[in-house]
C-alpha atoms as one frame of an Amber mdcrd trajectory, in Angstrom:
protein
 -50.929 -52.744 -44.562 -49.337 -55.535 -46.561 -48.385 -54.649 -50.105 -48.763
 -57.686 -52.290 -45.722 -58.958 -54.158 -45.567 -58.399 -57.889 -46.033 -61.431
 -60.072 -44.850 -61.126 -63.657 -45.234 -63.817 -66.308 -43.048 -63.611 -69.405
 -45.009 -65.008 -72.305 -43.325 -66.197 -75.466 -46.314 -65.382 -77.620 -47.197
 -61.890 -76.386 -50.433 -60.505 -77.705 -49.840 -58.041 -80.518 -53.488 -57.316
 -81.173 -56.582 -57.325 -79.007 -59.850 -59.086 -79.686 -61.627 -58.304 -82.952
 -64.325 -56.462 -81.031 -62.564 -54.408 -78.384 -64.483 -52.524 -75.742 -63.071
 -50.570 -72.828 -65.101 -49.750 -69.731 -63.375 -47.252 -67.425 -65.009 -46.948
 -63.989 -63.930 -44.128 -61.654 -64.873 -43.959 -57.980 -64.835 -40.485 -56.448
 -62.860 -39.955 -53.196 -61.972 -43.632 -52.730 -58.449 -44.220 -51.423 -56.450
 -47.424 -51.159 -57.123 -47.827 -47.438 -60.907 -48.009 -47.930 -61.018 -51.257
 -49.919 -60.236 -54.780 -48.771 -58.494 -55.274 -52.121 -55.710 -52.926 -50.951
 -55.929 -52.857 -47.150 -55.621 -55.775 -44.744 -55.103 -53.690 -41.592 -57.103
 -55.338 -38.795 -58.016 -51.948 -37.316 -59.736 -50.769 -40.499 -63.495 -50.834
 -41.069 -64.141 -51.832 -44.678 -67.327 -52.151 -46.737 -68.486 -55.359 -48.447
 -67.448 -55.094 -52.102 -68.041 -58.470 -53.808 -67.935 -56.974 -57.312 -64.631
 -55.186 -56.763 -63.244 -58.264 -55.014 -64.192 -60.358 -58.055 -62.439 -57.880
 -60.345 -59.326 -58.244 -58.199 -59.509 -62.040 -58.184 -59.857 -62.201 -61.956
 -57.593 -59.329 -62.936 -54.438 -57.428 -62.063 -54.076 -55.196 -58.996 -51.829
 -52.161 -59.376 -50.428 -51.387 -55.940 -48.490 -48.223 -56.838 -50.991 -46.189
 -58.855 -50.658 -42.428 -58.332 -53.060 -39.637 -59.174 -53.604 -36.143 -57.770
 -54.900 -35.167 -54.365 -58.194 -33.847 -55.761 -60.467 -34.943 -58.575 -60.167
 -32.425 -61.420 -56.368 -32.630 -61.891 -56.609 -36.426 -62.072 -59.370 -36.283
 -64.668 -57.539 -33.584 -66.606 -54.381 -35.695 -66.749 -56.344 -38.695 -68.007
 -58.178 -36.650 -70.627 -55.034 -35.022 -72.031 -52.098 -37.305 -71.248 -50.409
 -34.309 -69.631 -49.419 -33.400 -66.092 -51.584 -30.811 -64.377 -48.923 -28.100
 -64.404 -49.098 -28.245 -68.206 -52.895 -28.309 -68.548 -53.517 -25.683 -65.873
 -56.112 -27.966 -64.240 -54.693 -27.609 -60.749 -57.433 -27.688 -58.134 -61.228
 -27.398 -58.130 -61.071 -25.307 -54.944 -59.156 -22.631 -56.851 -61.493 -22.709
 -59.862 -58.689 -24.053 -62.046 -60.501 -27.033 -63.491 -61.489 -26.141 -67.050
 -59.985 -28.012 -69.971 -58.525 -25.664 -72.553 -59.959 -25.573 -76.099 -56.481
 -26.390 -77.446 -56.137 -29.661 -75.497 -56.102 -32.802 -77.642 -58.373 -34.993
 -75.554 -58.605 -38.759 -75.377 -62.039 -38.817 -77.081 -60.684 -36.614 -79.867
 -57.715 -38.946 -80.333 -59.957 -42.016 -80.524 -62.328 -40.343 -82.990 -59.448
 -39.147 -85.168 -57.981 -42.668 -85.197 -61.221 -43.985 -86.660 -61.081 -47.233
 -84.682 -64.423 -46.841 -82.897 -66.086 -44.068 -84.900 -68.352 -42.150 -82.522
 -69.057 -45.076 -80.182 -67.685 -43.443 -77.073 -69.336 -41.668 -74.176 -68.884
 -40.249 -70.733 -71.505 -40.894 -68.090 -71.413 -39.475 -64.567 -69.230 -36.775
 -63.056 -67.514 -34.275 -65.366 -65.871 -31.475 -63.310 -63.618 -30.239 -66.127
 -65.777 -27.363 -67.276 -68.732 -25.340 -66.077 -70.949 -24.929 -69.124 -73.567
 -27.498 -70.052 -71.874 -28.307 -73.351 -68.273 -28.435 -72.075 -68.110 -32.277
 -72.003 -69.045 -32.292 -75.680 -67.157 -29.195 -76.842 -63.974 -29.058 -74.745
 -64.020 -32.749 -73.866 -64.846 -34.043 -77.314 -67.419 -36.588 -76.104 -70.119
 -37.424 -78.684 -72.381 -38.328 -75.766 -72.442 -37.092 -72.178 -74.918 -37.814
 -69.422 -74.375 -36.881 -65.793 -73.431 -34.037 -63.464 -71.147 -31.165 -64.384
 -69.800 -30.183 -60.969 -67.663 -31.689 -58.262 -70.580 -33.314 -56.490 -74.335
 -33.574 -56.455 -76.377 -31.463 -54.051 -78.176 -34.610 -52.990 -78.054 -38.060
 -54.537 -81.830 -38.028 -55.023 -82.162 -34.360 -55.991 -79.489 -33.254 -58.441
 -78.828 -31.451 -61.715 -78.516 -33.843 -64.637 -77.060 -32.728 -67.956 -77.458
 -34.679 -71.188 -75.573 -33.327 -74.201 -75.865 -29.681 -73.214 -79.372 -29.784
 -71.716 -79.645 -29.584 -67.918 -82.609 -30.800 -65.868 -82.955 -29.558 -62.279
 -84.352 -31.630 -59.470 -83.536 -35.022 -60.938 -84.649 -37.604 -58.366 -83.289
 -40.988 -59.492 -80.494 -42.053 -57.131 -77.362 -40.766 -58.891 -75.314 -43.989
 -58.727 -78.240 -46.014 -60.056 -78.975 -43.459 -62.754 -75.377 -43.590 -63.989
 -75.556 -47.378 -64.337 -78.984 -47.298 -65.987 -77.672 -44.827 -68.560 -74.523
 -46.924 -69.062 -76.495 -50.119 -69.702 -78.811 -48.363 -72.145 -75.903 -46.809
 -74.023 -73.966 -50.098 -74.227 -77.039 -51.948 -75.529 -77.303 -49.380 -78.320
 -73.751 -50.158 -79.553 -74.770 -53.453 -81.133 -71.663 -55.223 -82.478 -69.582
 -52.048 -82.627 -66.503 -51.575 -80.452 -66.992 -48.909 -77.804 -65.348 -46.918
 -75.026 -67.294 -45.815 -71.957 -65.920 -43.492 -69.247 -68.203 -44.069 -66.253
 -67.425 -41.666 -63.418 -69.467 -42.170 -60.262 -70.015 -39.364 -57.783 -69.941
 -41.989 -55.040 -68.614 -42.048 -52.411 -68.075 -38.265 -52.571 -70.098 -36.097
 -50.187 -72.876 -35.532 -49.275 -72.530 -38.612 -47.091 -75.849 -40.430 -46.787
 -77.552 -43.786 -46.414 -78.313 -45.142 -49.909 -81.526 -46.975 -50.871 -81.850
 -50.111 -48.730 -81.668 -52.625 -51.598 -78.146 -51.463 -52.505 -76.367 -52.032
 -49.167 -76.403 -53.919 -45.868 -75.954 -51.090 -43.328 -78.927 -50.887 -40.953
 -80.058 -48.038 -38.739 -78.628 -44.530 -38.831 -74.907 -44.947 -39.425 -72.185
 -42.435 -38.569 -70.202 -40.717 -41.318 -67.776 -43.586 -41.856 -70.603 -46.111
 -42.044 -72.501 -43.870 -44.468 -69.362 -43.693 -46.593 -69.049 -47.488 -46.524
 -72.718 -47.906 -47.422 -72.195 -45.613 -50.420 -69.216 -47.708 -51.533 -71.240
 -50.911 -51.158 -74.121 -49.358 -53.118 -71.699 -48.417 -55.902 -70.316 -51.959
 -55.856 -73.838 -53.375 -56.132 -74.601 -51.216 -59.147 -71.246 -52.126 -60.699
 -72.331 -55.762 -60.436 -75.587 -54.928 -62.221 -73.632 -53.217 -64.971 -71.042
 -55.948 -65.467 -73.795 -58.549 -65.749 -74.735 -56.800 -69.004 -71.192 -56.602
 -70.392 -69.444 -59.171 -72.584 -66.173 -59.578 -70.702 -64.679 -61.716 -73.467
 -64.583 -58.552 -75.576 -64.356 -55.886 -72.865 -61.485 -54.654 -70.714 -62.678
 -53.209 -67.404 -60.550 -50.608 -65.609 -61.565 -49.629 -62.080 -59.811 -46.769
 -60.272 -60.101 -44.039 -57.670 -59.462 -40.385 -58.496 -57.868 -39.281 -55.198
 -57.531 -40.319 -51.584 -60.236 -40.808 -48.983 -61.405 -37.624 -47.176 -59.800
 -37.095 -43.781 -63.023 -37.373 -41.755 -63.549 -40.982 -42.902 -59.913 -42.055
 -43.343 -59.014 -45.555 -42.154 -55.940 -47.174 -40.577 -53.118 -47.464 -41.271
 -53.374 -43.892 -42.595 -53.655 -41.000 -40.177 -55.212 -37.561 -40.089 -53.768
 -35.160 -42.646 -52.686 -37.939 -44.998 -55.896 -38.298 -47.023 -57.610 -36.353
 -49.783 -56.063 -32.955 -50.381 -52.635 -33.995 -49.116 -49.522 -34.790 -51.120
 -48.908 -37.873 -48.977 -49.579 -41.318 -50.414 -52.971 -41.431 -48.720 -53.977
 -38.456 -50.857 -52.458 -39.449 -54.196 -52.061 -43.262 -54.179 -55.354 -44.786
 -55.276 -56.913 -48.117 -56.287 -56.417 -49.490 -59.794 -57.721 -52.870 -60.977
 -57.864 -54.156 -64.550 -59.566 -57.297 -65.792 -61.369 -58.716 -68.787 -60.382
 -59.169 -72.414 -56.918 -57.551 -72.350 -55.636 -59.475 -69.310 -53.659 -62.461
 -70.554 -54.399 -65.951 -69.298 -52.360 -66.746 -66.219 -52.345 -63.185 -64.898
 -55.715 -63.391 -63.156 -55.398 -62.589 -59.474 -51.873 -61.210 -59.744 -50.515
 -57.816 -58.774 -48.060 -55.271 -60.099 -45.904 -53.098 -57.841 -44.402 -50.771
 -60.433 -45.256 -47.079 -60.355 -48.100 -45.928 -62.640 -49.685 -42.451 -62.912
 -53.205 -41.366 -63.860 -51.713 -39.522 -66.833 -50.827 -42.960 -68.273 -54.492
 -43.827 -68.845 -54.485 -41.805 -72.066 -51.832 -43.856 -73.870 -52.964 -47.131
 -72.318 -56.562 -46.799 -73.485 -55.379 -45.805 -76.941 -53.180 -48.910 -77.094
 -56.066 -51.123 -75.990 -57.746 -49.998 -79.197 -54.573 -50.577 -81.210 -53.728
 -46.883 -81.482 -50.242 -45.491 -80.891 -50.203 -42.209 -78.984 -46.855 -41.351
 -80.607 -48.463 -41.506 -84.035 -51.673 -39.606 -83.328 -50.798 -36.977 -80.693
 -49.710 -33.696 -82.326 -45.937 -33.281 -82.189 -46.203 -29.814 -80.680 -47.928
 -31.270 -77.632 -45.693 -31.797 -74.582 -46.867 -35.300 -73.681 -46.377 -37.183
 -70.398 -48.405 -40.379 -70.825 -46.843 -43.871 -70.949 -48.932 -46.906 -71.848
 -48.841 -49.734 -69.312 -50.800 -52.124 -71.565 -47.728 -54.370 -71.723 -48.305
 -55.249 -68.058 -51.654 -56.747 -69.052 -49.827 -59.007 -71.499 -47.298 -60.147
 -68.915 -44.464 -58.286 -70.599 -41.721 -56.239 -68.987 -42.705 -52.619 -68.453
 -40.401 -49.819 -67.373 -41.649 -46.265 -66.961 -39.146 -43.445 -67.360 -37.281
 -42.917 -64.122 -38.780 -40.540 -61.595 -41.438 -38.896 -63.717 -44.359 -39.461
 -61.383 -45.301 -35.941 -60.413 -48.178 -34.773 -58.241 -48.925 -31.149 -57.517
 -51.245 -30.057 -54.723 -52.678 -26.653 -55.524 -55.182 -26.466 -52.683 -53.137
 -23.657 -51.231 -50.143 -21.687 -52.362 -47.242 -22.229 -52.301 -47.700 -25.319
 -54.431 -46.713 -28.646 -52.939 -44.953 -31.033 -55.298 -44.046 -34.700 -54.969
 -41.978 -37.042 -57.086 -41.649 -40.822 -56.813 -38.916 -43.134 -58.044 -39.164
 -46.790 -57.126 -39.732 -46.980 -53.374 -38.542 -43.433 -52.710 -40.596 -40.262
 -52.629 -39.513 -36.644 -52.340 -41.884 -33.857 -51.265 -41.260 -30.120 -51.553
 -43.947 -28.168 -49.718 -42.885 -24.908 -51.342 -42.345 -23.172 -48.012 -38.865
 -24.467 -47.252 -40.091 -27.766 -45.819 -38.847 -30.888 -47.610 -39.481 -34.537
 -46.809 -38.084 -37.803 -48.163 -39.585 -41.242 -47.572 -39.191 -44.880 -48.444
 -42.889 -45.413 -49.210 -42.253 -49.044 -50.090 -41.558 -49.721 -46.406 -43.282
 -46.701 -44.815 -46.698 -46.129 -46.399 -47.744 -43.975 -43.441 -44.829 -41.616
 -44.196 -43.840 -41.172 -40.577 -40.064 -41.580 -40.959 -38.654 -38.568 -42.786
 -35.263 -39.826 -43.964 -33.942 -36.256 -44.077 -34.028 -36.246 -40.274 -31.059
 -38.622 -40.282 -28.045 -39.524 -42.397 -28.956 -40.962 -45.766 -27.529 -44.315
 -46.765 -25.765 -44.472 -50.167 -28.889 -45.856 -51.947 -31.045 -43.234 -50.253
 -28.626 -40.467 -51.213 -28.628 -41.621 -54.826 -32.432 -41.674 -54.948 -32.649
 -38.283 -53.223 -30.325 -36.651 -55.734 -32.151 -38.254 -58.640 -35.529 -37.013
 -57.437 -34.462 -33.483 -56.575 -32.641 -33.111 -59.895 -35.631 -34.453 -61.809
 -38.038 -32.086 -60.089 -36.067 -29.133 -61.402 -36.790 -30.282 -64.968 -40.552
 -30.147 -64.504 -41.290 -26.723 -65.881 -43.689 -25.884 -68.661 -41.143 -25.525
 -71.471 -42.708 -24.698 -74.845 -41.529 -26.171 -78.116 -40.060 -23.445 -80.349
 -40.278 -24.457 -84.010 -38.920 -21.517 -85.948 -37.652 -17.936 -85.718 -37.604
 -15.454 -88.555 -37.659 -11.775 -89.517 -40.551 -10.400 -91.527 -41.540  -6.808
 -92.271 -39.047  -5.523 -89.719 -40.349  -7.705 -86.875 -38.755 -10.696 -85.137
 -41.033 -13.750 -84.839 -40.917 -16.879 -82.684 -43.278 -19.735 -83.557 -44.091
 -22.069 -80.665 -46.513 -24.917 -79.998 -49.937 -23.603 -79.045 -50.626 -26.708
 -76.995 -48.370 -25.504 -74.185 -51.241 -23.201 -73.154 -51.566 -19.446 -73.075
 -49.575 -16.985 -70.992 -46.355 -16.928 -72.995 -43.946 -14.043 -72.544 -41.186
 -13.048 -74.975 -37.926 -11.839 -73.387 -34.853 -10.221 -74.985 -31.259  -9.527
 -74.014 -28.189  -8.293 -75.893 -25.747 -10.000 -73.524 -26.116 -13.668 -72.582
 -23.285 -13.435 -70.063 -25.119 -10.823 -68.004 -28.297 -12.957 -68.020 -30.238
  -9.692 -67.931 -33.499 -10.578 -69.650 -36.216  -7.984 -70.235 -39.798  -8.467
 -71.331 -40.177  -7.313 -74.930 -42.091  -4.035 -74.953 -45.245  -4.086 -77.053
 -44.884  -7.781 -77.895 -47.585  -9.162 -80.146 -49.255 -12.564 -80.331 -50.876
 -14.348 -83.240 -52.598 -17.720 -83.489 -51.642 -18.901 -86.958 -54.585 -21.308
 -87.084 -52.324 -24.347 -87.319 -52.036 -25.278 -83.641 -49.152 -22.853 -83.134
 -48.643 -19.439 -81.568 -46.437 -16.683 -82.974 -44.793 -14.270 -80.528 -43.560
 -11.093 -82.186 -41.080  -8.360 -81.272 -42.376  -5.351 -83.244 -39.163  -3.349
 -82.812 -36.085  -5.589 -82.653 -32.734  -3.836 -82.234 -30.483  -3.307 -85.225
 -27.665  -5.137 -83.453 -27.630  -8.786 -82.423 -30.102  -9.861 -79.743 -31.101
 -13.055 -77.955 -34.642 -14.145 -77.163 -36.360 -16.613 -74.889 -39.948 -17.634
 -74.263 -41.366 -18.327 -70.813 -44.662 -19.768 -69.618 -46.513 -19.367 -66.302
């Protein structure tokens, strides 16, 4: 696979504001890795579907060659919805049932509504998979409008459960990909001259693998699984073309991405078995990202960017596309991980904080964790196995640098990554401590999620911390949690708060 070289244009008159009417269309493909699109894979041994719409997006926009997400769908979506890494949100893996957004999360729709820039002209259509109740997209997600499927996949693409704003219809027979686009077109037409944001999340090409309706693809006969997968991608591409024909691109920024890698049974060269969906290797967590339309400055069409971006960065980026600063609207008690990459679309220099691209694979315990800095990637499998790669030169991750002697640059990167990984723990913000009515109180940010424990010691040198007996908890109603020691000692004591 050839990774395209970054092209950066420095513009003297950088755009400070976007078009007067600003729309953002976010399109998410489900289970589509970088090796399954011609836009990101030129390996001659790969079988790739025709994707004229996606190819046109690439030719007229910016390709992001180092875009990282999670190895499964829900953690990626949770990071985008909250601007927080999965170990903070608790959305770890759909296979473990850990995929519900928490009521205390400050979601992207809630941020946009609070900003007032687009009123209630925002919607999600398609796959949800961040909550199990029919109203969770509206209640936990904050979407004024939702239309699509709640779970990780549809039972069949022509026989599925469709939910619209809390009401579920069984046995819905319109082909799911087509239905998503039909709903999207209808919703966009209803916006009139108002700015809008649409999150369109296809189920395709997620299982069940099948042959789509004939008018959407060019695969004849009864194809094998890979060919079915390709036909589903082509069908999605066809419907994307139908959608974009109805969109004013002079006022709309289109973001197209995958949520995780391609499943192993349909994985393509140069990637190998075990390096696709569900793995912490690049084939599982490095996914397509293309941006084009109104926010892409003239002269950047058809270029690429090789800097590292993470799915968590979508939150701040989309806010900035609407002229909203995440730093000004996100509650200060929220531990926030999102960095806007909108400057890349303007041809400006963009530098993400060093080494804070973190992916956690919670398919099985112990948790696998990976961190990327520049071309280097460190993996800790949680069972004593550690690997270190130069993914800039070794996308297949076959040469574990820890098997040999590290060069000075490799040693520096290794130390940076391993040190950084140790900092990624769910540390709560503690705002105040005080005595009241004979109790000791610690006030901490509620947004760091539940599961706090209050510990006490009378000797810091001994480091002998004990869980406070009978500790009490109180939600003060102001986005904060109070942890209380009901019987503090008369002498001096030290306290600390831990999270799961």
